[in-house]
Short mmCIF file of C-alpha atoms in Angstrom, two decimals:
data_model
loop_
_atom_site.label_atom_id
_atom_site.label_comp_id
_atom_site.label_asym_id
_atom_site.label_seq_id
_atom_site.Cartn_x
_atom_site.Cartn_y
_atom_site.Cartn_z
CA MET A 1 0.01 0.01 -0.03
CA GLU A 2 2.80 2.46 0.84
CA ARG A 3 4.37 2.05 -2.50
CA LYS A 4 1.18 2.78 -4.36
CA TRP A 5 0.50 5.85 -2.20
CA SER A 6 4.14 6.98 -2.48
CA LEU A 7 3.92 7.12 -6.31
CA ARG A 8 0.55 8.74 -6.34
CA LEU A 9 1.65 11.45 -3.87
CA ILE A 10 4.86 12.10 -5.73
CA ARG A 11 3.04 12.37 -9.02
CA LEU A 12 0.52 14.86 -7.61
CA ALA A 13 3.40 16.83 -6.09
CA ALA A 14 5.01 16.99 -9.53
CA ILE A 15 1.70 18.48 -10.91
CA PHE A 16 1.58 20.98 -8.14
CA GLY A 17 5.29 21.85 -8.68
CA LEU A 18 4.56 22.60 -12.43
CA LEU A 19 1.46 24.66 -11.60
CA GLY A 20 3.42 26.67 -9.02
CA ALA A 21 6.29 27.23 -11.37
CA VAL A 22 3.98 28.33 -14.26
CA MET A 23 2.00 30.59 -11.91
CA GLY A 24 5.29 32.20 -10.58
CA SER A 25 6.48 32.62 -14.13
CA HIS A 26 3.19 34.30 -15.20
CA MET A 27 3.40 36.62 -12.08
CA ALA A 28 6.93 37.63 -12.93
CA GLY A 29 6.18 38.14 -16.66
CA SER A 30 3.04 40.14 -16.02
CA GLY A 31 4.30 42.14 -13.16
CA SER A 32 0.99 41.26 -11.34
CA TYR A 33 1.29 39.49 -7.99
CA GLN A 34 -2.39 38.71 -7.50
CA PHE A 35 -1.81 35.01 -7.37
CA ARG A 36 0.99 35.34 -4.72
CA PRO A 37 -0.93 33.49 -1.80
CA ILE A 38 -2.25 30.72 -4.11
CA HIS A 39 1.20 30.40 -5.62
CA ALA A 40 2.82 29.98 -2.19
CA HIS A 41 0.30 27.44 -0.99
CA ILE A 42 0.48 25.47 -4.22
CA LEU A 43 4.39 25.13 -3.70
CA VAL A 44 4.44 24.66 0.08
CA VAL A 45 1.37 22.38 0.50
CA GLY A 46 0.99 20.94 -2.94
CA TRP A 47 4.73 20.47 -3.89
CA LEU A 48 6.65 20.26 -0.66
CA SER A 49 4.24 18.51 1.80
CA ILE A 50 2.80 16.12 -0.68
CA PHE A 51 6.15 15.21 -1.94
CA VAL A 52 7.59 14.64 1.52
CA TRP A 53 4.58 12.38 2.36
CA GLY A 54 5.27 10.41 -0.77
CA MET A 55 8.90 9.96 0.14
CA PHE A 56 7.91 8.96 3.72
CA TYR A 57 5.81 6.20 2.27
CA ARG A 58 8.66 5.10 0.03
CA VAL A 59 11.02 4.74 3.06
CA TYR A 60 8.74 3.35 5.72
CA LYS A 61 6.32 0.47 6.18
CA ILE A 62 3.20 1.34 8.11
CA LYS A 63 1.39 -1.27 10.34
CA SER A 64 -2.02 -0.13 9.03
CA ALA A 65 -2.81 -0.11 5.29
CA LYS A 66 -6.14 1.48 5.98
CA LEU A 67 -4.37 4.40 7.74
CA VAL A 68 -2.07 4.93 4.77
CA SER A 69 -5.14 5.02 2.46
CA ILE A 70 -7.07 7.47 4.64
CA HIS A 71 -4.08 9.72 4.86
CA GLY A 72 -3.47 9.56 1.17
CA TRP A 73 -7.03 10.42 0.23
CA THR A 74 -7.27 13.28 2.82
CA ALA A 75 -3.91 14.57 1.44
CA VAL A 76 -5.09 14.57 -2.11
CA ILE A 77 -8.57 16.00 -1.39
CA GLY A 78 -7.29 18.48 1.16
CA SER A 79 -4.46 19.87 -0.96
CA ILE A 80 -6.50 20.25 -4.04
CA GLY A 81 -9.45 21.62 -2.01
CA LEU A 82 -7.45 24.20 -0.15
CA THR A 83 -5.63 25.50 -3.25
CA ALA A 84 -8.61 25.47 -5.46
CA GLY A 85 -10.82 26.96 -2.64
CA MET A 86 -8.23 29.74 -2.14
CA TRP A 87 -8.39 30.59 -5.79
CA LEU A 88 -12.19 30.56 -5.87
CA ASN A 89 -12.51 32.57 -2.74
CA GLY A 90 -9.75 35.03 -3.39
CA LEU A 91 -10.24 35.78 -7.15
CA LYS A 92 -13.95 35.05 -7.49
CA PRO A 93 -13.81 33.65 -11.01
CA PHE A 94 -16.88 32.77 -13.13
CA ASN A 95 -19.03 35.01 -10.89
CA MET A 96 -18.87 32.29 -8.34
CA ASN A 97 -21.28 32.42 -5.42
CA GLU A 98 -19.20 33.99 -2.48
CA THR A 99 -20.69 31.68 0.15
CA PHE A 100 -20.02 28.56 -1.92
CA ALA A 101 -16.34 29.78 -2.58
CA LEU A 102 -15.77 30.37 1.15
CA ILE A 103 -17.30 27.06 2.17
CA PHE A 104 -15.12 25.24 -0.50
CA TYR A 105 -12.00 26.95 0.83
CA ILE A 106 -12.83 26.08 4.48
CA VAL A 107 -13.70 22.47 3.82
CA GLY A 108 -10.54 21.98 1.66
CA GLY A 109 -8.36 23.52 4.51
CA THR A 110 -10.13 21.40 7.13
CA ILE A 111 -9.58 18.18 5.26
CA LEU A 112 -5.93 19.08 4.81
CA LEU A 113 -5.67 19.83 8.47
CA ILE A 114 -7.08 16.47 9.19
CA SER A 115 -4.59 14.96 6.83
CA PHE A 116 -1.74 16.58 8.85
CA GLY A 117 -3.16 15.03 12.11
CA ILE A 118 -3.50 11.54 10.51
CA PHE A 119 0.11 11.81 9.30
CA ILE A 120 1.21 12.36 12.90
CA ILE A 121 -0.59 9.22 13.91
CA THR A 122 1.02 7.46 10.97
CA THR A 123 4.48 8.23 12.03
CA PHE A 124 3.85 6.31 15.28
CA MET A 125 2.61 3.29 13.33
CA ILE A 126 5.91 2.48 11.56
CA ASP A 127 6.47 -1.29 11.33
CA THR A 128 9.95 -1.61 13.10
CA LYS A 129 10.03 -5.44 12.59
CA GLU A 130 10.83 -5.22 8.95
CA GLY A 131 14.53 -4.94 9.35
CA LYS A 132 15.27 -2.08 6.91
#
């Protein structure tokens, strides 16, 4: 299970990394820094945190496959939800309903926060009998 989630998370991190780099390039080229908070969260949450979680699962075996899966899904949903919600709430594209955008942002951030909490638990569930 760890290998599967490791690859999934690293691939998602690579997508976030590219999005963050493109967004940074656009801001530099246009001279507009409207996307700065979203750009920062895409790189820190999407690229850095998701990548590190992927590497963690590559290195360690966890006693509970279900816990790995729950963490993986909350990481994916939370990181996408937070950054997309930030964009929807901050820039209000498509004449988006403000209440919907705010709730989307809050729910995405909450799921990501839960993911961080689950990760803490996961670090205490490392299988030390493996002999790595």
